[in-house]
PDB file of N, CA, C and O in Angstrom, chain B, residues numbered from 101:
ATOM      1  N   UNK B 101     133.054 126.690  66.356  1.00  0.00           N
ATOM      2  CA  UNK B 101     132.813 126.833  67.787  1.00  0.00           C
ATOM      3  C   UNK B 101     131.397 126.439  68.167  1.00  0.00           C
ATOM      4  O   UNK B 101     131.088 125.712  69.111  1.00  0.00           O
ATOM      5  N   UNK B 102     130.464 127.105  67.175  1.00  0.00           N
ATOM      6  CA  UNK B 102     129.133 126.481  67.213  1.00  0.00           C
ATOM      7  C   UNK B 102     128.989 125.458  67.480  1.00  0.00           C
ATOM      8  O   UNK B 102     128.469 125.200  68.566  1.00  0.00           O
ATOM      9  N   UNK B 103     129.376 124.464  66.627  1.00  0.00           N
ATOM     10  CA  UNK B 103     129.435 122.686  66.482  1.00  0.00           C
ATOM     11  C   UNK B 103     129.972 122.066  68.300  1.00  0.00           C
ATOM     12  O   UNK B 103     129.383 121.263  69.022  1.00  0.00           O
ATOM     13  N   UNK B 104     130.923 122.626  68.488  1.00  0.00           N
ATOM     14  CA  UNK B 104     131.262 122.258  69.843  1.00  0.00           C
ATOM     15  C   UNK B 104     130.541 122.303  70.979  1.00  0.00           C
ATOM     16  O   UNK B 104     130.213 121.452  71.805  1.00  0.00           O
ATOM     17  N   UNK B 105     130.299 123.816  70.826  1.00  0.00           N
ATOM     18  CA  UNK B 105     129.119 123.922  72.141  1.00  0.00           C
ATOM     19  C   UNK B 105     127.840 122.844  72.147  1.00  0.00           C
ATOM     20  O   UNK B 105     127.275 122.251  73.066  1.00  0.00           O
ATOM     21  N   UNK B 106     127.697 122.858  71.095  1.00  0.00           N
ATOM     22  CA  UNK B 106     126.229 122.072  70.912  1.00  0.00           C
ATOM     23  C   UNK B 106     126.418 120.748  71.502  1.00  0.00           C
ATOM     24  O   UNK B 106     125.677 120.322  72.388  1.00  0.00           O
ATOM     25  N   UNK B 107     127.504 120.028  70.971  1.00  0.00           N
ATOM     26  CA  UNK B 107     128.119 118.952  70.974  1.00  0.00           C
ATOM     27  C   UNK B 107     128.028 118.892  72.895  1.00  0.00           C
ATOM     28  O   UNK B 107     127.238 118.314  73.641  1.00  0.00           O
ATOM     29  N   UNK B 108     129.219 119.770  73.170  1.00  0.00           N
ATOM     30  CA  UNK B 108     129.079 119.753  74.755  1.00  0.00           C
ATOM     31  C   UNK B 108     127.912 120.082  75.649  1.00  0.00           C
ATOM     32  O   UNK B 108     128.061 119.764  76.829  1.00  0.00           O
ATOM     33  N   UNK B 109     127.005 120.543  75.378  1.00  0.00           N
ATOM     34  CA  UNK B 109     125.624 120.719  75.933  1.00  0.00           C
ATOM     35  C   UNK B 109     124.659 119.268  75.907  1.00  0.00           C
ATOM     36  O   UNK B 109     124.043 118.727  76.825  1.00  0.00           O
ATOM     37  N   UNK B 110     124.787 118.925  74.612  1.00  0.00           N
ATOM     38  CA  UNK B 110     124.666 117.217  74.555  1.00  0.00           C
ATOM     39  C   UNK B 110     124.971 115.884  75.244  1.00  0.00           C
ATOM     40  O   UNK B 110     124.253 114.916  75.496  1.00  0.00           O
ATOM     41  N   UNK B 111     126.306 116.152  75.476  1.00  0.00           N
ATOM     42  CA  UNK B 111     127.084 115.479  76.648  1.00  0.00           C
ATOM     43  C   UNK B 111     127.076 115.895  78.054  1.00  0.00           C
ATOM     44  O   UNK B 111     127.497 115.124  78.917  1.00  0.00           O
ATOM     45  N   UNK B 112     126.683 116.917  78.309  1.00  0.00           N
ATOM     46  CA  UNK B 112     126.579 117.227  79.475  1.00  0.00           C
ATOM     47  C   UNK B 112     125.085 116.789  79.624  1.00  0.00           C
ATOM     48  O   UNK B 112     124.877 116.052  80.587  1.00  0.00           O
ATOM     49  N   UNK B 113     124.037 117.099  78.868  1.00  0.00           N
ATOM     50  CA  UNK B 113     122.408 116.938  79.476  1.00  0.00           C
ATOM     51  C   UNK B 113     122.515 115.095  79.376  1.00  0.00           C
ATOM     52  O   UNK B 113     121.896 114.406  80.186  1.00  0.00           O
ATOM     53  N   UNK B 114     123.104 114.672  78.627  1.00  0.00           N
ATOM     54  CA  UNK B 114     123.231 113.118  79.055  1.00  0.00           C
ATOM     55  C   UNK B 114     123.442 112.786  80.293  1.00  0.00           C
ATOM     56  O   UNK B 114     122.671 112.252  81.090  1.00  0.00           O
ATOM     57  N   UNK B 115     124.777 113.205  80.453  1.00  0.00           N
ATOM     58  CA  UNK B 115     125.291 112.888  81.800  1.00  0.00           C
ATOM     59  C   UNK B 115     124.621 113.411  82.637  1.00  0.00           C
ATOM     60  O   UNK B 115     124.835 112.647  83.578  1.00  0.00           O
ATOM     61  N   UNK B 116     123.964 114.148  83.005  1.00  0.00           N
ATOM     62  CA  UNK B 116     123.094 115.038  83.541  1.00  0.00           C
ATOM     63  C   UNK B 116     121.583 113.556  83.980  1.00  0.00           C
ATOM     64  O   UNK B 116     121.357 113.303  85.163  1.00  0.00           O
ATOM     65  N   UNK B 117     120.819 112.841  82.886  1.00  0.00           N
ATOM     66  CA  UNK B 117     120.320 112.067  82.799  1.00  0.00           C
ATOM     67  C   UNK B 117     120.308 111.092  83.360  1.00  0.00           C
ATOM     68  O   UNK B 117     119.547 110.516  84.137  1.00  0.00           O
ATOM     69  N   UNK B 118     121.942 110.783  82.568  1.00  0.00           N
ATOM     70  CA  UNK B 118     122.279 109.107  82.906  1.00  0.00           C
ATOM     71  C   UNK B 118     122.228 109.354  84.683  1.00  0.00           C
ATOM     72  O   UNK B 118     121.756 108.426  85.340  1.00  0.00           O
ATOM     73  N   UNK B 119     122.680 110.505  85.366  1.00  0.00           N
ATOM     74  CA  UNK B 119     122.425 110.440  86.773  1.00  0.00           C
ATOM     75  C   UNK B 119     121.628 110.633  87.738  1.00  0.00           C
ATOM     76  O   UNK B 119     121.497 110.228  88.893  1.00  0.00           O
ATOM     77  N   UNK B 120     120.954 111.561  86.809  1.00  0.00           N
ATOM     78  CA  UNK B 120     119.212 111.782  87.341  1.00  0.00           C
ATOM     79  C   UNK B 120     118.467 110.096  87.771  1.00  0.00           C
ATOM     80  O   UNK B 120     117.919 109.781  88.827  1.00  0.00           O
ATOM     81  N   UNK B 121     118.688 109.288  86.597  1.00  0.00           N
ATOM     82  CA  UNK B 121     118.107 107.668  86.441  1.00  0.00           C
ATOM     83  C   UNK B 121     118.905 106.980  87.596  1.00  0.00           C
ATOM     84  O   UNK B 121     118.385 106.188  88.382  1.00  0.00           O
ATOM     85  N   UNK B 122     120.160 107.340  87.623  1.00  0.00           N
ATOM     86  CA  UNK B 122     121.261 106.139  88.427  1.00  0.00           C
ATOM     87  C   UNK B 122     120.448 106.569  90.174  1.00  0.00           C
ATOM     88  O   UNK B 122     120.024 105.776  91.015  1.00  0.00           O
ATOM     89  N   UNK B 123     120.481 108.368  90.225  1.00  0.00           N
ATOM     90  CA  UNK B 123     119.762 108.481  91.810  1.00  0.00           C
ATOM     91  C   UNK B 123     118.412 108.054  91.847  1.00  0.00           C
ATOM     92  O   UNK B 123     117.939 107.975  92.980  1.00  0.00           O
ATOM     93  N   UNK B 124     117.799 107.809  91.065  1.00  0.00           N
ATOM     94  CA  UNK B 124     116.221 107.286  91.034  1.00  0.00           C
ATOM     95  C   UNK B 124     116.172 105.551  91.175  1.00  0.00           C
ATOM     96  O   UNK B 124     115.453 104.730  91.745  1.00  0.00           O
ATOM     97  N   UNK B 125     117.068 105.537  90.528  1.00  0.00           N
ATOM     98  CA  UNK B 125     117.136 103.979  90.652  1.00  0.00           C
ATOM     99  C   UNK B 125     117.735 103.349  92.218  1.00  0.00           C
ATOM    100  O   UNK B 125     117.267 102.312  92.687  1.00  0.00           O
ATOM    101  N   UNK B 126     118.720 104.068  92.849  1.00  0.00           N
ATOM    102  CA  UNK B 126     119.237 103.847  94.029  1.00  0.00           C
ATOM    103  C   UNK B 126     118.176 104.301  95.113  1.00  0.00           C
ATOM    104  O   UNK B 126     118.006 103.865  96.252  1.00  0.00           O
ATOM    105  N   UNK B 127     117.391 105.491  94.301  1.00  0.00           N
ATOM    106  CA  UNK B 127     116.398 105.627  95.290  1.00  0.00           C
ATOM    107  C   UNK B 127     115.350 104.342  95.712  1.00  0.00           C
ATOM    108  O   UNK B 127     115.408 103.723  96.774  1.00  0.00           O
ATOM    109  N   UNK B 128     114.466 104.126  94.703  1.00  0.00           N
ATOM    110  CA  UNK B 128     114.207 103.035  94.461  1.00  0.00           C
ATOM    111  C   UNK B 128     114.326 101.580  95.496  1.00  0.00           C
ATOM    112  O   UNK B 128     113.538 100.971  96.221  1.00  0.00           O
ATOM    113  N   UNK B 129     116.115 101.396  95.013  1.00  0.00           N
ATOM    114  CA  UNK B 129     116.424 100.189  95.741  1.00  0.00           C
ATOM    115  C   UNK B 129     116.530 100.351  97.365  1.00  0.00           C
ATOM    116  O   UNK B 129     116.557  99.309  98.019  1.00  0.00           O
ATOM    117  N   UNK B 130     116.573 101.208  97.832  1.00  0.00           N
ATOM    118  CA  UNK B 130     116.377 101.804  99.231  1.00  0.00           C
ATOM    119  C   UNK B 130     115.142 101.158  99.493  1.00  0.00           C
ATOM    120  O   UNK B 130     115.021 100.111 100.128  1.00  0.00           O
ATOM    121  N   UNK B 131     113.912 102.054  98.800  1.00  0.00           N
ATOM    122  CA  UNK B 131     112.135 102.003  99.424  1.00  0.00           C
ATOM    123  C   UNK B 131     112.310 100.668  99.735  1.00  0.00           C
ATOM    124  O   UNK B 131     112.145 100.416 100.928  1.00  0.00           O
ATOM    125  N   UNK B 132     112.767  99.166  98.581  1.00  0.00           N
ATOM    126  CA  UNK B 132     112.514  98.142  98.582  1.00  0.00           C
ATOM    127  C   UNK B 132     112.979  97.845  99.879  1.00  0.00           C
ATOM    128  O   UNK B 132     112.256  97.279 100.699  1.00  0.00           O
ATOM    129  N   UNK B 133     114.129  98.185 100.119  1.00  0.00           N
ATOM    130  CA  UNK B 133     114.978  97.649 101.174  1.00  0.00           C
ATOM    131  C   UNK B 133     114.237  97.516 102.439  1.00  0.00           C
ATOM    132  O   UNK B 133     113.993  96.458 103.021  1.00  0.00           O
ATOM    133  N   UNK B 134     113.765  99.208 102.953  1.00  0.00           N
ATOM    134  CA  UNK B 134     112.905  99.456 104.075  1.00  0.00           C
ATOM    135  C   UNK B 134     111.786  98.955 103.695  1.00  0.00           C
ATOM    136  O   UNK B 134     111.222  98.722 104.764  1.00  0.00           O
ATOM    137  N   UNK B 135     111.123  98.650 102.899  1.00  0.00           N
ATOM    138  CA  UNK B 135     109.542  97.431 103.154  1.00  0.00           C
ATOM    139  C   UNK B 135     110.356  96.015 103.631  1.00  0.00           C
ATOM    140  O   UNK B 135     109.900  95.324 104.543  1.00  0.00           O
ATOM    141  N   UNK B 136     111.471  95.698 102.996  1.00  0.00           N
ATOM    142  CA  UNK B 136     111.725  94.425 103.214  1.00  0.00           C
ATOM    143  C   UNK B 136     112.512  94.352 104.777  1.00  0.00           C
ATOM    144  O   UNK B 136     113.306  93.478 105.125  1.00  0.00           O
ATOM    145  N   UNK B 137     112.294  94.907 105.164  1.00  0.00           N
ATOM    146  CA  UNK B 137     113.176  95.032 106.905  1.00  0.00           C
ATOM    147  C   UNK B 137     112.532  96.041 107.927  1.00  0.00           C
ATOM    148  O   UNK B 137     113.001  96.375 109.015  1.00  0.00           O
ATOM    149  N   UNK B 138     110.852  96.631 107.094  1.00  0.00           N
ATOM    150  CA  UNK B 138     109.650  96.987 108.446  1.00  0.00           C
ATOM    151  C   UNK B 138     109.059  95.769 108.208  1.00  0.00           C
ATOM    152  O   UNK B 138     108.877  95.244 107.110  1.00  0.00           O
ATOM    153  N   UNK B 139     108.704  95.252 109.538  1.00  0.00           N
ATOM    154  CA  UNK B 139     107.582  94.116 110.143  1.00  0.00           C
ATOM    155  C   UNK B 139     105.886  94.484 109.450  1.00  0.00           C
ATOM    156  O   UNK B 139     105.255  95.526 109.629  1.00  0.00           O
ATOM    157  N   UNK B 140     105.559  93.574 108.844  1.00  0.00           N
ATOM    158  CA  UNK B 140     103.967  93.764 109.034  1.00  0.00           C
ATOM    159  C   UNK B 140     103.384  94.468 109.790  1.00  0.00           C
ATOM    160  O   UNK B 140     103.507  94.207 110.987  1.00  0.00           O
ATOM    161  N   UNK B 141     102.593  95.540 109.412  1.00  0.00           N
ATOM    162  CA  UNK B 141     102.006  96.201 109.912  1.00  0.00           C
ATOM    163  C   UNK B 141     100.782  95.046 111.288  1.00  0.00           C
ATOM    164  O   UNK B 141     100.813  95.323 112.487  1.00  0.00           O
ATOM    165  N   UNK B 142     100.231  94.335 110.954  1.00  0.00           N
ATOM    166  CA  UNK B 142      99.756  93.308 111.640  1.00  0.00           C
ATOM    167  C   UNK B 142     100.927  92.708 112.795  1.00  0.00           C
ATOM    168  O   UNK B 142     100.459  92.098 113.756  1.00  0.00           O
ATOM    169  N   UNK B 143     102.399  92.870 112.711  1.00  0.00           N
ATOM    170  CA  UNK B 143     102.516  92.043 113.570  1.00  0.00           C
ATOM    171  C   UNK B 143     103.224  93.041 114.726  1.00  0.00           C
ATOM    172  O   UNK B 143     103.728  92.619 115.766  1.00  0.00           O
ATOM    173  N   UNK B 144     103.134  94.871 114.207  1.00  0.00           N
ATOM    174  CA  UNK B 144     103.510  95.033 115.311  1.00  0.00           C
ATOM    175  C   UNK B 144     102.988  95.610 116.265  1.00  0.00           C
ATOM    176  O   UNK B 144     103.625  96.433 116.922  1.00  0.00           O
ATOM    177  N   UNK B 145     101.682  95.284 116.542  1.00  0.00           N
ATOM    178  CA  UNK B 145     100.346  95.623 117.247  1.00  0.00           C
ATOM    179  C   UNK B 145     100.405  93.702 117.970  1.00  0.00           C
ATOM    180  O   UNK B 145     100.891  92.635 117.595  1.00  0.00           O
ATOM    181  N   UNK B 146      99.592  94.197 119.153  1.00  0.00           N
ATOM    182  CA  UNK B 146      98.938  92.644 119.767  1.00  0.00           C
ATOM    183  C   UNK B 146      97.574  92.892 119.103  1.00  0.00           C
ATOM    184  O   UNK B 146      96.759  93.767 118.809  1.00  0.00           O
ATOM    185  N   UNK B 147      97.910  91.209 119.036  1.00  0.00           N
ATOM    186  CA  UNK B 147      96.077  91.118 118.524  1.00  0.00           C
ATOM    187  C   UNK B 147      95.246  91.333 119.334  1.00  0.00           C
ATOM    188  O   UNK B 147      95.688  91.638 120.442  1.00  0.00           O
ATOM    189  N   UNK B 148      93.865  91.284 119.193  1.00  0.00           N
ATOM    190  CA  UNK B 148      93.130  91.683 120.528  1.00  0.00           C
ATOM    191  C   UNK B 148      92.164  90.505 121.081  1.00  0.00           C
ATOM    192  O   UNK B 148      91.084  90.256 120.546  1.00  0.00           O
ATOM    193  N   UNK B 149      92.690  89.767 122.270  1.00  0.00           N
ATOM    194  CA  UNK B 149      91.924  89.216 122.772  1.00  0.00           C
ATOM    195  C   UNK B 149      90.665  88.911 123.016  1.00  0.00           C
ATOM    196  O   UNK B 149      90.217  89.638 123.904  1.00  0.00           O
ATOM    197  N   UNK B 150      89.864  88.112 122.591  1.00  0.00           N
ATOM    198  CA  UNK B 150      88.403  88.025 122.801  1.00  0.00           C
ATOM    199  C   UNK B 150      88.309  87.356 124.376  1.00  0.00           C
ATOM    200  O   UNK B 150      88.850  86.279 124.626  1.00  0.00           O
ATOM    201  N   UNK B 151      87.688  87.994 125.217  1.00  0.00           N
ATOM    202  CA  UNK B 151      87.506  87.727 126.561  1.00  0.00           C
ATOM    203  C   UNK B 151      86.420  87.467 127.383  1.00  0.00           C
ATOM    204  O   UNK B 151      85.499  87.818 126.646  1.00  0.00           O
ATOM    205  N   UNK B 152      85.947  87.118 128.334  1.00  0.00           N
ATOM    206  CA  UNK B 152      84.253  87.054 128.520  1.00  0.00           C
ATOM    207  C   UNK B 152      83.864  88.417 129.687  1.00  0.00           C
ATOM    208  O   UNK B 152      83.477  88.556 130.847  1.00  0.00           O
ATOM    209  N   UNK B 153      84.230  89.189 128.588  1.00  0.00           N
ATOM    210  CA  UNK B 153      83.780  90.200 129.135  1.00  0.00           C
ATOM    211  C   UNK B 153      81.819  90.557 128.689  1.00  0.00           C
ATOM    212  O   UNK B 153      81.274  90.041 127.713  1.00  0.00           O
ATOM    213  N   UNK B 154      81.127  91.479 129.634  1.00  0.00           N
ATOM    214  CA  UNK B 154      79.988  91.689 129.836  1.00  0.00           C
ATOM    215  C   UNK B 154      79.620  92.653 128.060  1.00  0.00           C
ATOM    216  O   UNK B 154      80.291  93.170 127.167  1.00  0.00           O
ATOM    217  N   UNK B 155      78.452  92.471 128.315  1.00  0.00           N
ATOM    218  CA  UNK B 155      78.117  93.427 126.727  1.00  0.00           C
ATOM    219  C   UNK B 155      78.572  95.130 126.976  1.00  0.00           C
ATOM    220  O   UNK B 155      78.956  96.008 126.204  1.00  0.00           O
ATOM    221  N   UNK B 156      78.336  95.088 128.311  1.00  0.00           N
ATOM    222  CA  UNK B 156      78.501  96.745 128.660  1.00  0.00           C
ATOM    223  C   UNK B 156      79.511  97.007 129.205  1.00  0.00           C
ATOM    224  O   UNK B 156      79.694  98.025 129.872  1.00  0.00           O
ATOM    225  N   UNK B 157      80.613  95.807 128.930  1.00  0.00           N
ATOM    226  CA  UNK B 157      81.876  96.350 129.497  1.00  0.00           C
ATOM    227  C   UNK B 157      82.503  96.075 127.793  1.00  0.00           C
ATOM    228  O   UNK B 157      83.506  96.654 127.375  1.00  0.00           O
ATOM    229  N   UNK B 158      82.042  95.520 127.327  1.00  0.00           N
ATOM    230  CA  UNK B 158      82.081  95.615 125.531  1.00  0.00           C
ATOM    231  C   UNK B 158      82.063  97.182 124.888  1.00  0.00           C
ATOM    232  O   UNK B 158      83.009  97.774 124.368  1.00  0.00           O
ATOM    233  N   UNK B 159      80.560  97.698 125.110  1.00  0.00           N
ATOM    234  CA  UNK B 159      80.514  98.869 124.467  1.00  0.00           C
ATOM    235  C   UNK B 159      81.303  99.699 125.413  1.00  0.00           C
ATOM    236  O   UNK B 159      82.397  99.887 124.881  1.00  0.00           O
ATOM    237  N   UNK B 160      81.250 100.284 126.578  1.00  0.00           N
ATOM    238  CA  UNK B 160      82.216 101.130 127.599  1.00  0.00           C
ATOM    239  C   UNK B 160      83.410 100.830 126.625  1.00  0.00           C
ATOM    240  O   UNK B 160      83.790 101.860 126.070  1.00  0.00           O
ATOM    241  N   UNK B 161      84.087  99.734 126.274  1.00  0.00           N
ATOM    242  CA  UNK B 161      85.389  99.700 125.717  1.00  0.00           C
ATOM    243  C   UNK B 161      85.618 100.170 124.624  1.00  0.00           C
ATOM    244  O   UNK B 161      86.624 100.840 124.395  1.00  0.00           O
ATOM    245  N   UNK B 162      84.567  99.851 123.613  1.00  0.00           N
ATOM    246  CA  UNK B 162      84.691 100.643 122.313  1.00  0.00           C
ATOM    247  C   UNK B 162      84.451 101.545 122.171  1.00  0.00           C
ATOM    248  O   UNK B 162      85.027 102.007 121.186  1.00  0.00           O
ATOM    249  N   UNK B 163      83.678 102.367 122.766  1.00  0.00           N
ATOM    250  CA  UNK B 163      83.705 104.006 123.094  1.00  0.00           C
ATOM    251  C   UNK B 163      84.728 105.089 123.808  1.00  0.00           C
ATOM    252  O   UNK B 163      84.840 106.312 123.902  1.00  0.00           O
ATOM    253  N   UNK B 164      85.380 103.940 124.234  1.00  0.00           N
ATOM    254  CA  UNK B 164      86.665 104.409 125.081  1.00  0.00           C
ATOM    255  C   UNK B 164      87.714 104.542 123.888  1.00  0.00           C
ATOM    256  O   UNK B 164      88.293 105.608 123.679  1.00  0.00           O
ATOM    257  N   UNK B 165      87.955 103.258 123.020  1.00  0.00           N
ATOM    258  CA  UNK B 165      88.704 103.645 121.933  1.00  0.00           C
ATOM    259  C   UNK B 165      88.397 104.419 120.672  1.00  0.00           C
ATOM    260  O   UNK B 165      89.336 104.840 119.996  1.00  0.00           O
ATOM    261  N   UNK B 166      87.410 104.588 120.387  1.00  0.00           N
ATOM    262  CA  UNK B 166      86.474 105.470 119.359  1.00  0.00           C
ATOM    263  C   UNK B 166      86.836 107.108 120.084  1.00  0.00           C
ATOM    264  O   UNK B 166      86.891 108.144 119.421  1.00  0.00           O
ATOM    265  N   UNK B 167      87.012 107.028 121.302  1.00  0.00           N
ATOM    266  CA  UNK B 167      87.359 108.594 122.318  1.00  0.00           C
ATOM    267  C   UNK B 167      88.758 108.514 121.525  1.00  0.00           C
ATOM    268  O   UNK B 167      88.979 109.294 120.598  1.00  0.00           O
ATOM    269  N   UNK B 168      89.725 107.511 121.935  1.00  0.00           N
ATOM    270  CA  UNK B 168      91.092 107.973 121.847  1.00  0.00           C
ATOM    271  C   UNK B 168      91.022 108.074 120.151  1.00  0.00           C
ATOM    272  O   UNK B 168      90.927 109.258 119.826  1.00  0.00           O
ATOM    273  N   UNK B 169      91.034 107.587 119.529  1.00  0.00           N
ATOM    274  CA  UNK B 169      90.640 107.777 117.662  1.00  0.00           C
ATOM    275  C   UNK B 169      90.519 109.208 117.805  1.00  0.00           C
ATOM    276  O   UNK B 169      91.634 109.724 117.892  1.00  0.00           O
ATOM    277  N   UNK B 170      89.743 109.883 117.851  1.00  0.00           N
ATOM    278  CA  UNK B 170      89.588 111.024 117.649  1.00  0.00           C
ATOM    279  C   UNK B 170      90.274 112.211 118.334  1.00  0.00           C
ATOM    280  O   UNK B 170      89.995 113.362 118.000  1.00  0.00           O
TER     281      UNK B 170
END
């Protein structure tokens, strides 16, 4: 009876394994999936226009976004 149990504890922590690996691996192929079907982080922002704007309507602006940052 000994021999058996052992035997079946064996086969079970395998299988136990072999599926631990199979959900890791499917996990896995998921992450890839969602990088490969989110957009560049770069492209889903507008770039930012360089404009002829004044020096002090320059800094006013970057202090305005340096406000919202925080």
């Amino acid at each position: 009876r000994l021999p058996q149990l052992a035997k079946s504890l064996g086969q079970t922590r395998k299988a136990f394994k072999e599926g631990m690996r199979e959900a890791e691996e499917e996990e896995r192929i998921e992450q890839e999936q969602k990088k490969l079907q989110t957009p560049p982080l770069a492209a889903t922002f507008d770039t930012p226009q360089v404009t002829s704007l004044s020096e002090e309507e320059l800094l006013t602006e970057m202090r305005r976004r340096a406000e919202v940052k925080q």
